[in-house]
Amino acid sequence: MQSSTIYRNIVVLTGAGISAESGIQTFRAADGLWENHRVEDVATPEAFIRDPVLVHKFYNERRRHLLNGIQPNEAHLAIGELNKELVESQQGKLTLITQNIDDLHQRAMGKDNVLPMHGEILKIRCKESGQLFSCTEDTSPEDYCTCCNKKGNLRPHIVWFGEMPLYMSEIEHALSQCDLFIAIGTSGNVYPAAGFFEMAKQYGAHTVELNLEASAIGSRFAEQHYGPATKIVPKFLNSLSF
Ligand code: NAD
């Protein structure tokens, strides 16, 4: 892997594949199942109205699993190291957009530098006021919201299918500035994230896919490297020159 061009504005987009080797299952786009549940049953606003007990239970299980010894892996850490290097040397800027709801990037590089566009499992919010609360315990439709004091008003701070992703203006700004766009561990099936490489390309960025295998849109990237994230991400990032 050689990348002798010097880049100053790097955008990294990550998906469930980067956390796979930390022990978190990916979303299986091929059969539409997430941890053996259909997304229609656990990841849509309609599912939450229909069966809030099931939806709370699904995210309680994901939260418990995350907090039960799951750690950032070499790929999360390599991105954190690169960010630190760029901040300290003032040689460039890295923007990390993640579709993941785990907090492994935040642990590896600090909360301020991560745009979790699909929400965060360690937060809940009030449906009425939008107020956010950190959350490390199980939740249920029986809980009272501390801001409005109403039962059933708390929901997981997760962007469900059919809802608008978070941080879109920051993301669009970063894509318009970037000269290198790297997609890691994402299947290219969930929009709008799957379209970000096209936007970056239109702004003149070099586009790179790092994934276990070619994604649905892999051939449209200028450069591709395939293998487990813990191997290919550190290797590729170490090959960059500043
Ligand atoms: P996806 O599950 O659809 O695709 C994962 C991609 O990662 C696949 O292309 C797969 O080939 C690749 N992959 C698997 N193991 C890998 C490894 N060891 N190294 C490198 N690549 C690997 O993921 P997506 O595109 O992020 O879309 C899934 C949606 O489900 C997202 O919106 C996300 O919010 C949600 N989700 C999040 C998590 C999490 O927070 N960790 C986990 C599952 C699903």
Coordinates of C-alpha atoms and ligand atoms in Angstrom, one line a residue:
M1 CA 0.0 0.0 0.0
Q2 CA 1.5 3.3 -1.1
S3 CA -0.1 6.7 -0.8
S4 CA 2.5 9.3 -1.5
T5 CA 0.1 12.2 -2.2
I6 CA -0.2 14.6 0.7
Y7 CA -3.8 15.1 2.0
R8 CA -4.9 17.9 4.3
N9 CA -8.7 17.3 4.7
I10 CA -9.6 13.7 5.4
V11 CA -13.1 12.4 5.9
V12 CA -13.5 8.9 7.3
L13 CA -17.0 7.2 7.2
T14 CA -17.3 4.0 9.2
G15 CA -20.0 1.3 9.4
A16 CA -20.7 -1.7 11.5
G17 CA -17.7 -3.7 9.9
I18 CA -15.2 -1.6 11.9
S19 CA -16.7 -2.8 15.2
A20 CA -17.1 -6.5 14.1
E21 CA -13.7 -7.6 15.5
S22 CA -14.5 -5.9 18.8
G23 CA -17.4 -8.4 19.1
I24 CA -20.4 -6.5 17.8
Q25 CA -22.4 -8.1 15.1
T26 CA -22.9 -6.3 11.8
F27 CA -26.3 -5.6 10.2
R28 CA -26.8 -8.3 7.7
A29 CA -28.0 -6.4 4.7
A30 CA -28.4 -9.5 2.6
D31 CA -31.3 -10.9 4.7
G32 CA -32.2 -7.6 6.4
L33 CA -31.6 -9.0 9.9
W34 CA -30.0 -7.1 12.8
E35 CA -29.1 -9.5 15.6
N36 CA -31.8 -11.9 14.3
H37 CA -34.5 -9.1 14.2
R38 CA -36.1 -7.7 11.1
V39 CA -35.3 -3.9 11.0
E40 CA -39.0 -3.3 10.5
D41 CA -39.6 -4.7 14.0
V42 CA -36.9 -2.8 15.9
A43 CA -35.5 0.1 13.9
T44 CA -38.4 2.1 12.6
P45 CA -40.7 4.8 14.3
E46 CA -43.7 2.5 13.4
A47 CA -42.1 -0.4 15.3
F48 CA -41.7 1.8 18.4
I49 CA -45.4 2.8 18.3
R50 CA -46.5 -0.8 17.7
D51 CA -44.3 -2.5 20.2
P52 CA -42.3 -0.2 22.5
V53 CA -41.5 -3.1 24.9
L54 CA -39.7 -5.0 22.1
V55 CA -37.8 -2.0 20.8
H56 CA -36.6 -0.9 24.3
K57 CA -35.6 -4.6 24.9
F58 CA -33.6 -4.7 21.7
Y59 CA -31.6 -1.6 22.5
N60 CA -31.2 -2.7 26.1
E61 CA -29.6 -5.9 24.9
R62 CA -27.2 -3.9 22.5
R63 CA -26.3 -1.5 25.4
R64 CA -25.7 -4.3 27.9
H65 CA -23.5 -6.2 25.4
L66 CA -21.5 -3.0 24.6
L67 CA -20.9 -2.3 28.3
N68 CA -19.9 -5.9 29.0
G69 CA -16.2 -5.7 28.1
I70 CA -16.4 -4.6 24.4
Q71 CA -13.3 -2.5 23.6
P72 CA -12.1 -0.4 20.6
N73 CA -9.9 -2.5 18.3
E74 CA -6.8 -1.6 16.3
A75 CA -8.8 0.0 13.5
H76 CA -10.6 2.4 15.9
L77 CA -7.3 3.1 17.7
A78 CA -5.4 3.8 14.4
I79 CA -8.0 6.4 13.4
G80 CA -7.6 8.0 16.9
E81 CA -3.8 8.0 16.5
L82 CA -4.0 9.7 13.1
N83 CA -6.4 12.3 14.4
K84 CA -4.0 13.0 17.3
E85 CA -1.1 13.3 15.0
L86 CA -2.9 15.8 12.7
V87 CA -4.1 17.9 15.6
E88 CA -0.7 18.1 17.2
S89 CA 1.2 18.7 14.0
Q90 CA -1.5 21.0 12.6
Q91 CA -0.8 19.4 9.3
G92 CA -4.4 18.6 8.5
K93 CA -7.9 17.8 9.7
L94 CA -9.8 14.6 10.1
T95 CA -13.6 14.4 10.3
L96 CA -15.0 11.0 11.4
I97 CA -18.5 10.2 10.5
T98 CA -19.9 7.0 11.9
Q99 CA -23.1 5.1 11.2
N100 CA -22.4 3.1 14.3
I101 CA -24.4 3.5 17.5
D102 CA -21.7 2.0 19.7
D103 CA -19.2 4.4 21.4
L104 CA -15.9 2.7 20.3
H105 CA -14.7 5.7 18.2
Q106 CA -15.5 8.1 21.0
R107 CA -13.5 6.0 23.4
A108 CA -10.6 5.8 20.9
M109 CA -10.5 9.5 19.9
G110 CA -12.6 11.7 22.2
K111 CA -16.3 12.6 21.8
D112 CA -15.7 16.0 20.2
N113 CA -14.3 14.6 17.0
V114 CA -17.0 12.1 16.1
L115 CA -20.2 12.7 14.2
P116 CA -22.5 9.7 15.1
M117 CA -25.0 10.3 12.3
H118 CA -27.3 7.4 13.4
G119 CA -27.4 8.3 17.1
E120 CA -25.8 6.7 20.2
I121 CA -26.9 3.7 22.2
L122 CA -25.6 5.3 25.4
K123 CA -28.1 8.1 25.1
I124 CA -31.9 8.4 25.4
R125 CA -34.1 11.4 24.6
C126 CA -37.4 12.9 25.4
K127 CA -39.8 12.5 22.4
E128 CA -41.4 15.9 23.2
S129 CA -38.5 18.2 24.1
G130 CA -35.6 16.4 22.4
Q131 CA -33.6 16.7 25.6
L132 CA -30.8 14.1 25.7
F133 CA -29.8 12.0 28.7
S134 CA -26.8 9.7 29.0
C135 CA -28.0 6.1 29.6
T136 CA -26.1 3.1 30.8
E137 CA -29.1 1.2 32.3
D138 CA -32.1 -0.6 30.8
T139 CA -35.0 1.5 29.7
S140 CA -38.7 0.7 29.3
P141 CA -42.0 2.3 28.3
E142 CA -42.8 2.5 32.0
D143 CA -40.0 5.0 32.7
Y144 CA -40.9 8.6 33.5
C145 CA -39.0 11.3 31.6
T146 CA -37.1 13.6 34.0
C147 CA -37.7 16.7 31.8
C148 CA -41.5 16.4 31.2
N149 CA -42.4 13.9 34.0
K150 CA -44.5 11.8 31.6
K151 CA -44.4 8.1 31.3
G152 CA -43.5 6.6 27.9
N153 CA -41.9 9.7 26.5
L154 CA -38.3 8.4 26.5
R155 CA -36.9 6.8 23.4
P156 CA -33.5 5.4 22.3
H157 CA -31.4 8.2 20.8
I158 CA -31.2 6.2 17.5
V159 CA -31.9 7.3 14.0
W160 CA -34.4 4.8 12.7
F161 CA -35.1 3.9 9.1
G162 CA -37.2 6.7 7.7
E163 CA -35.8 9.4 10.0
M164 CA -33.4 12.2 9.2
P165 CA -29.7 11.4 10.1
L166 CA -28.0 13.8 12.5
Y167 CA -25.2 16.3 11.8
M168 CA -26.1 16.6 8.1
S169 CA -24.9 20.2 7.7
E170 CA -21.5 19.4 9.4
I171 CA -21.2 16.3 7.2
E172 CA -22.0 18.2 4.0
H173 CA -19.5 20.9 4.9
A174 CA -16.7 18.3 5.7
L175 CA -17.4 16.5 2.3
S176 CA -17.2 19.8 0.4
Q177 CA -13.7 20.4 1.9
C178 CA -12.2 16.9 1.8
D179 CA -9.4 15.8 -0.5
L180 CA -9.4 12.2 0.8
F181 CA -12.5 10.2 1.6
I182 CA -12.2 6.7 3.2
A183 CA -15.1 4.4 3.8
I184 CA -14.5 1.6 6.3
G185 CA -16.6 -1.4 7.1
T186 CA -19.8 -0.2 5.5
S187 CA -22.0 -2.2 3.1
G188 CA -23.0 0.8 0.9
N189 CA -26.7 -0.1 1.3
V190 CA -27.9 2.5 3.8
Y191 CA -28.5 6.0 2.4
P192 CA -27.7 8.8 2.7
A193 CA -24.3 7.5 4.0
A194 CA -23.8 5.3 0.9
G195 CA -23.9 8.5 -1.3
F196 CA -21.2 10.4 0.6
F197 CA -18.4 9.0 -1.5
E198 CA -20.1 10.4 -4.6
M199 CA -20.4 13.8 -3.1
A200 CA -16.7 13.7 -2.0
K201 CA -15.7 12.6 -5.5
Q202 CA -17.6 15.5 -7.0
Y203 CA -15.7 17.9 -4.8
G204 CA -12.4 16.3 -6.1
A205 CA -11.5 13.9 -3.3
H206 CA -9.6 10.7 -3.8
T207 CA -11.9 7.9 -2.6
V208 CA -10.9 4.7 -0.9
E209 CA -12.9 1.7 0.3
L210 CA -11.5 -0.4 3.1
N211 CA -13.7 -3.4 3.8
L212 CA -13.7 -7.1 4.3
E213 CA -15.0 -7.6 0.8
A214 CA -16.2 -5.4 -2.0
S215 CA -19.3 -3.5 -1.0
A216 CA -22.4 -2.8 -3.2
I217 CA -20.6 0.4 -4.4
G218 CA -17.0 -0.8 -4.0
S219 CA -16.0 -0.7 -7.7
R220 CA -16.9 3.0 -7.9
F221 CA -14.2 4.0 -5.4
A222 CA -10.8 5.1 -6.9
E223 CA -8.9 2.7 -4.6
Q224 CA -9.9 -0.4 -2.7
H225 CA -8.3 -2.6 -0.1
Y226 CA -10.0 -5.8 1.3
G227 CA -9.4 -7.7 4.5
P228 CA -10.2 -7.4 8.2
A229 CA -10.4 -3.8 9.5
T230 CA -7.8 -4.4 12.3
K231 CA -5.2 -5.3 9.6
I232 CA -6.0 -3.0 6.6
V233 CA -7.0 0.2 8.4
P234 CA -3.7 0.7 10.4
K235 CA -1.7 -0.4 7.3
F236 CA -3.5 2.1 5.0
L237 CA -3.4 5.0 7.5
N238 CA 0.3 4.4 8.2
S239 CA 1.0 4.7 4.4
L240 CA -0.3 8.3 4.3
S241 CA 2.2 11.1 4.1
F242 CA 1.8 14.5 5.8
Ligands
NAD1 P1 -23.6 -3.4 7.4 O1 -23.7 -4.3 8.5 O2 -24.6 -3.2 6.4 O3 -22.2 -3.7 6.6 C1 -21.1 -4.1 7.3 C2 -19.9 -4.1 6.3 O4 -18.7 -4.4 7.0 C3 -20.1 -5.2 5.2 O5 -19.8 -4.7 3.9 C4 -19.0 -6.3 5.6 O6 -18.4 -6.9 4.5 C5 -18.0 -5.4 6.4 N1 -17.3 -6.1 7.4 C6 -17.7 -7.1 8.2 N2 -16.7 -7.5 9.0 C7 -15.6 -6.7 8.7 C8 -14.3 -6.6 9.2 N3 -13.9 -7.4 10.2 N4 -13.5 -5.7 8.7 C9 -13.9 -4.8 7.7 N5 -15.1 -4.9 7.2 C10 -16.0 -5.8 7.7 O7 -23.1 -2.0 8.1 P2 -23.5 -0.5 7.8 O8 -23.2 -0.2 6.3 O9 -22.8 0.3 8.8 O10 -25.1 -0.4 7.9 C11 -25.7 -0.9 9.1 C12 -26.6 -0.1 9.9 O11 -26.9 -0.8 11.1 C13 -26.0 1.3 10.3 O12 -27.0 2.2 10.1 C14 -25.8 1.1 11.8 O13 -26.4 2.2 12.5 C15 -26.5 -0.1 12.3 N6 -25.6 -1.0 13.1 C16 -24.7 -0.5 13.9 C17 -23.8 -1.3 14.6 C18 -22.8 -0.7 15.6 O14 -23.0 0.3 16.1 N7 -21.6 -1.3 15.8 C19 -23.9 -2.7 14.4 C20 -24.9 -3.2 13.6 C21 -25.7 -2.4 12.9

